[in-house]
Amino acid sequence: GDSVTQMEGPVTLSEEAFLTINCTYTATGYPSLFWYVQYPGEGLQLLLKATKADDKGSNKGFEATYRKETTSFHLEKGSVQVSDSAVYFCALSAGNRDDKIIFGKGTRLHILP
Amino acid sequence: GAGVSQSPSNKVTEKGKDVELRCDPISGHTALYWYRQSLGQGLEFLIYFQGNSAPDKSGLPSDRFSAERTGGSVSTLTIQRTQQEDSAVYLCASSLAMGEQYFGPGTRLTVT
């Protein structure tokens, strides 16, 4: 079945460091890909998405590119801030009638000032 | 506008008791989803309602779990004879058909 694998955390970085969180997926067909973020004490929020190969999703300085050839959707940010500390989930949706989301296990990111 | 709301925010129950968790979706959203977030299992899909179609129950972990959606709006997730492994945060999300899913704050269930 469809699945998402993302790097395990926690990831600890200093402020202004470059961030990469790796994500790969397994799916039949052409899924939509997502990154969700869960800030401390808050609910899940959609951070960015891409719906087809080579699309780049971006938001709040974060970017991820849908790479069909490597089945990847790595999350990147050039300069992280303390406020980026959160849990990040890579996810996919088959995009059919049954568009439930399949999530990775999440990566906790901790940014030091 | 109002987002997805869930109640209660926290629930502590004894093993073997039944619990009901409530989700109020965003008004006008036709699709409603339940997920479970637990340590070691990440986020798991449980059940999905879309309009008047039969729900997709493929993620329910056992027959102790059931859900209904009355009038195409509010949904209740029921867990019968709770077990300790049911302890988790239960998340509800709603969307327009094929649209972005908006998540509620979750209900933290602790089974003692």
CSV table of C-alpha atoms in Angstrom, one decimal:
chain,number,residue,atom,x,y,z
A,1,GLY,CA,0.0,0.0,0.0
A,2,ASP,CA,0.9,3.7,-0.1
A,3,SER,CA,3.4,4.9,2.5
A,4,VAL,CA,5.6,7.8,3.5
A,5,THR,CA,9.0,7.6,5.1
A,6,GLN,CA,10.6,10.6,6.7
A,7,MET,CA,13.8,11.1,8.6
A,8,GLU,CA,13.6,10.4,12.3
A,9,GLY,CA,14.1,13.2,14.7
A,10,PRO,CA,14.6,15.0,16.8
A,11,VAL,CA,16.6,17.5,14.6
A,12,THR,CA,18.3,20.2,16.6
A,13,LEU,CA,19.8,23.2,14.7
A,14,SER,CA,21.0,26.7,15.6
A,15,GLU,CA,19.1,29.7,14.4
A,16,GLU,CA,19.9,30.7,10.8
A,17,ALA,CA,21.1,27.2,9.9
A,18,PHE,CA,20.0,25.5,6.7
A,19,LEU,CA,17.3,22.8,7.2
A,20,THR,CA,16.6,19.7,5.2
A,21,ILE,CA,14.0,17.1,6.3
A,22,ASN,CA,14.1,14.1,4.0
A,23,CYS,CA,10.9,12.4,2.8
A,24,THR,CA,10.3,9.6,0.4
A,25,TYR,CA,7.1,8.0,-0.6
A,26,THR,CA,5.6,4.8,-2.2
A,27,ALA,CA,2.4,5.1,-4.1
A,28,THR,CA,0.6,3.8,-7.1
A,29,GLY,CA,-0.5,6.4,-9.6
A,30,TYR,CA,0.2,10.1,-9.1
A,31,PRO,CA,-0.4,11.2,-5.5
A,32,SER,CA,-0.5,14.8,-4.2
A,33,LEU,CA,2.2,15.5,-1.6
A,34,PHE,CA,2.1,17.6,1.5
A,35,TRP,CA,4.0,18.9,4.4
A,36,TYR,CA,2.0,19.6,7.6
A,37,VAL,CA,3.3,21.3,10.7
A,38,GLN,CA,2.2,21.0,14.3
A,39,TYR,CA,3.4,23.8,16.5
A,40,PRO,CA,3.5,23.2,20.3
A,41,GLY,CA,0.0,23.1,21.7
A,42,GLU,CA,-1.6,23.7,18.3
A,43,GLY,CA,-3.4,21.6,15.7
A,44,LEU,CA,-2.0,20.3,12.4
A,45,GLN,CA,-1.7,22.9,9.7
A,46,LEU,CA,-0.9,22.5,6.0
A,47,LEU,CA,2.5,24.1,5.4
A,48,LEU,CA,2.8,23.4,1.6
A,49,LYS,CA,1.7,21.0,-1.1
A,50,ALA,CA,2.5,19.9,-4.6
A,51,THR,CA,0.1,18.1,-6.9
A,52,LYS,CA,2.2,16.9,-9.8
A,53,ALA,CA,5.8,16.0,-10.7
A,54,ASP,CA,8.3,18.9,-10.7
A,55,ASP,CA,5.9,21.2,-8.8
A,56,LYS,CA,7.5,23.2,-6.0
A,57,GLY,CA,5.4,24.0,-3.0
A,58,SER,CA,6.5,26.9,-0.8
A,59,ASN,CA,5.3,28.8,2.2
A,60,LYS,CA,6.9,30.8,5.1
A,61,GLY,CA,10.4,30.3,3.6
A,62,PHE,CA,10.0,26.5,3.3
A,63,GLU,CA,10.2,24.7,0.0
A,64,ALA,CA,9.7,21.2,-1.3
A,65,THR,CA,9.9,19.9,-4.8
A,66,TYR,CA,7.9,16.9,-6.1
A,67,ARG,CA,10.5,14.5,-7.5
A,68,LYS,CA,8.9,11.6,-9.3
A,69,GLU,CA,12.1,10.0,-10.4
A,70,THR,CA,13.4,9.7,-6.8
A,71,THR,CA,9.9,9.5,-5.2
A,72,SER,CA,11.0,12.3,-2.8
A,73,PHE,CA,9.6,15.5,-1.4
A,74,HIS,CA,12.3,16.9,0.8
A,75,LEU,CA,11.5,19.9,3.0
A,76,GLU,CA,14.1,22.8,2.9
A,77,LYS,CA,14.5,26.2,4.5
A,78,GLY,CA,17.5,28.4,4.0
A,79,SER,CA,17.6,30.0,7.4
A,80,VAL,CA,15.5,28.6,10.3
A,81,GLN,CA,14.2,30.6,13.2
A,82,VAL,CA,13.3,29.6,16.8
A,83,SER,CA,9.7,30.0,15.8
A,84,ASP,CA,10.1,27.1,13.3
A,85,SER,CA,10.4,24.7,16.2
A,86,ALA,CA,7.6,22.2,15.7
A,87,VAL,CA,6.8,18.7,14.4
A,88,TYR,CA,6.8,18.3,10.6
A,89,PHE,CA,4.8,15.6,8.8
A,90,CYS,CA,5.3,14.6,5.2
A,91,ALA,CA,2.1,13.1,3.7
A,92,LEU,CA,0.4,12.0,0.6
A,93,SER,CA,-3.0,11.7,-0.8
A,94,ALA,CA,-4.0,9.5,-3.7
A,95,GLY,CA,-6.3,12.2,-4.9
A,96,ASN,CA,-9.1,9.9,-5.9
A,97,ARG,CA,-12.5,9.8,-4.3
A,98,ASP,CA,-10.8,8.2,-1.4
A,99,ASP,CA,-8.5,11.1,-0.5
A,100,LYS,CA,-7.5,10.2,3.0
A,101,ILE,CA,-4.1,11.4,3.9
A,102,ILE,CA,-1.3,9.0,4.6
A,103,PHE,CA,1.3,10.6,7.0
A,104,GLY,CA,4.9,9.9,7.8
A,105,LYS,CA,5.7,9.5,11.5
A,106,GLY,CA,6.8,13.1,11.9
A,107,THR,CA,10.1,14.8,12.6
A,108,ARG,CA,10.5,17.0,15.6
A,109,LEU,CA,12.6,20.1,14.9
A,110,HIS,CA,14.1,22.1,17.7
A,111,ILE,CA,15.8,25.4,16.9
A,112,LEU,CA,18.3,26.9,19.4
A,113,PRO,CA,18.6,30.7,19.7
B,1,GLY,CA,-14.4,32.1,10.7
B,2,ALA,CA,-14.9,29.1,13.0
B,3,GLY,CA,-12.6,26.2,12.4
B,4,VAL,CA,-13.0,22.5,13.2
B,5,SER,CA,-13.8,22.0,16.9
B,6,GLN,CA,-13.5,18.9,18.9
B,7,SER,CA,-14.8,17.9,22.4
B,8,PRO,CA,-13.7,17.1,24.9
B,9,SER,CA,-10.2,18.3,24.7
B,10,ASN,CA,-9.1,15.7,27.2
B,11,LYS,CA,-10.7,12.5,28.3
B,12,VAL,CA,-9.5,10.1,31.0
B,13,THR,CA,-11.4,6.9,31.2
B,14,GLU,CA,-11.0,3.5,32.9
B,15,LYS,CA,-10.2,0.4,30.8
B,16,GLY,CA,-13.4,-1.3,29.7
B,17,LYS,CA,-15.5,1.9,29.6
B,18,ASP,CA,-17.0,3.3,26.4
B,19,VAL,CA,-16.1,6.8,25.2
B,20,GLU,CA,-17.6,9.2,22.7
B,21,LEU,CA,-15.6,11.9,20.9
B,22,ARG,CA,-17.2,14.7,19.1
B,23,CYS,CA,-16.2,16.7,16.0
B,24,ASP,CA,-17.9,19.8,14.6
B,25,PRO,CA,-16.6,20.4,11.1
B,26,ILE,CA,-16.4,23.7,9.3
B,27,SER,CA,-19.8,24.7,8.1
B,28,GLY,CA,-20.4,23.6,4.5
B,29,HIS,CA,-17.5,21.1,4.4
B,30,THR,CA,-18.8,17.9,2.8
B,31,ALA,CA,-15.9,15.6,3.8
B,32,LEU,CA,-15.0,14.6,7.4
B,33,TYR,CA,-12.0,12.5,8.5
B,34,TRP,CA,-10.9,10.9,11.7
B,35,TYR,CA,-7.2,10.2,12.4
B,36,ARG,CA,-5.4,8.9,15.4
B,37,GLN,CA,-2.0,10.2,16.6
B,38,SER,CA,-0.1,8.0,19.0
B,39,LEU,CA,3.5,7.5,20.1
B,40,GLY,CA,5.2,5.0,17.8
B,41,GLN,CA,2.4,4.8,15.3
B,42,GLY,CA,2.4,8.4,14.0
B,43,LEU,CA,-0.8,9.6,12.4
B,44,GLU,CA,-3.2,6.9,11.3
B,45,PHE,CA,-6.3,7.3,9.2
B,46,LEU,CA,-9.4,5.9,10.8
B,47,ILE,CA,-12.6,6.7,8.8
B,48,TYR,CA,-13.8,9.1,6.1
B,49,PHE,CA,-17.2,10.5,5.4
B,50,GLN,CA,-18.0,12.2,2.1
B,51,GLY,CA,-21.5,13.6,1.6
B,52,ASN,CA,-24.1,10.9,1.5
B,53,SER,CA,-21.8,8.2,0.3
B,54,ALA,CA,-21.0,5.1,2.4
B,55,PRO,CA,-18.1,6.0,4.8
B,56,ASP,CA,-14.6,4.5,4.2
B,57,LYS,CA,-14.0,2.6,7.4
B,58,SER,CA,-10.9,0.9,6.2
B,59,GLY,CA,-8.7,2.4,8.9
B,60,LEU,CA,-10.7,1.4,12.0
B,61,PRO,CA,-8.4,-0.8,14.0
B,62,SER,CA,-11.1,-3.1,15.5
B,63,ASP,CA,-14.9,-3.5,15.7
B,64,ARG,CA,-14.8,-1.7,19.0
B,65,PHE,CA,-14.4,1.5,17.0
B,66,SER,CA,-17.4,3.1,15.2
B,67,ALA,CA,-18.3,6.5,13.9
B,68,GLU,CA,-21.4,8.3,12.6
B,69,ARG,CA,-22.1,11.6,11.0
B,70,THR,CA,-25.5,13.0,11.6
B,71,GLY,CA,-27.1,15.3,9.1
B,72,GLY,CA,-23.9,15.6,7.1
B,73,SER,CA,-22.4,17.7,9.9
B,74,VAL,CA,-21.4,16.7,13.4
B,75,SER,CA,-19.6,13.4,13.8
B,76,THR,CA,-19.1,11.2,16.8
B,77,LEU,CA,-16.4,8.6,17.2
B,78,THR,CA,-17.3,5.9,19.7
B,79,ILE,CA,-14.8,3.5,21.2
B,80,GLN,CA,-16.3,0.6,23.2
B,81,ARG,CA,-14.6,-1.3,25.9
B,82,THR,CA,-11.6,0.9,25.8
B,83,GLN,CA,-8.1,-0.6,26.1
B,84,GLN,CA,-4.9,1.0,27.1
B,85,GLU,CA,-3.6,0.9,23.6
B,86,ASP,CA,-6.4,3.2,22.6
B,87,SER,CA,-4.7,6.0,24.4
B,88,ALA,CA,-3.9,8.6,21.8
B,89,VAL,CA,-4.8,12.0,20.4
B,90,TYR,CA,-7.8,11.7,18.1
B,91,LEU,CA,-7.9,14.3,15.3
B,92,CYS,CA,-10.8,15.3,13.2
B,93,ALA,CA,-10.5,17.1,9.8
B,94,SER,CA,-12.9,18.5,7.3
B,95,SER,CA,-12.7,19.7,3.8
B,96,LEU,CA,-14.7,20.6,0.7
B,97,ALA,CA,-14.6,17.7,-1.7
B,98,MET,CA,-11.0,17.0,-2.9
B,99,GLY,CA,-9.9,20.2,-1.0
B,100,GLU,CA,-7.5,21.0,1.7
B,101,GLN,CA,-8.2,19.3,5.0
B,102,TYR,CA,-8.5,21.5,8.1
B,103,PHE,CA,-7.7,19.8,11.3
B,104,GLY,CA,-9.2,20.3,14.7
B,105,PRO,CA,-7.2,20.6,18.0
B,106,GLY,CA,-7.8,17.0,18.8
B,107,THR,CA,-9.0,15.0,21.8
B,108,ARG,CA,-6.4,13.5,24.1
B,109,LEU,CA,-7.7,10.1,25.3
B,110,THR,CA,-6.0,8.4,28.2
B,111,VAL,CA,-7.2,4.9,29.2
B,112,THR,CA,-6.1,4.0,32.7
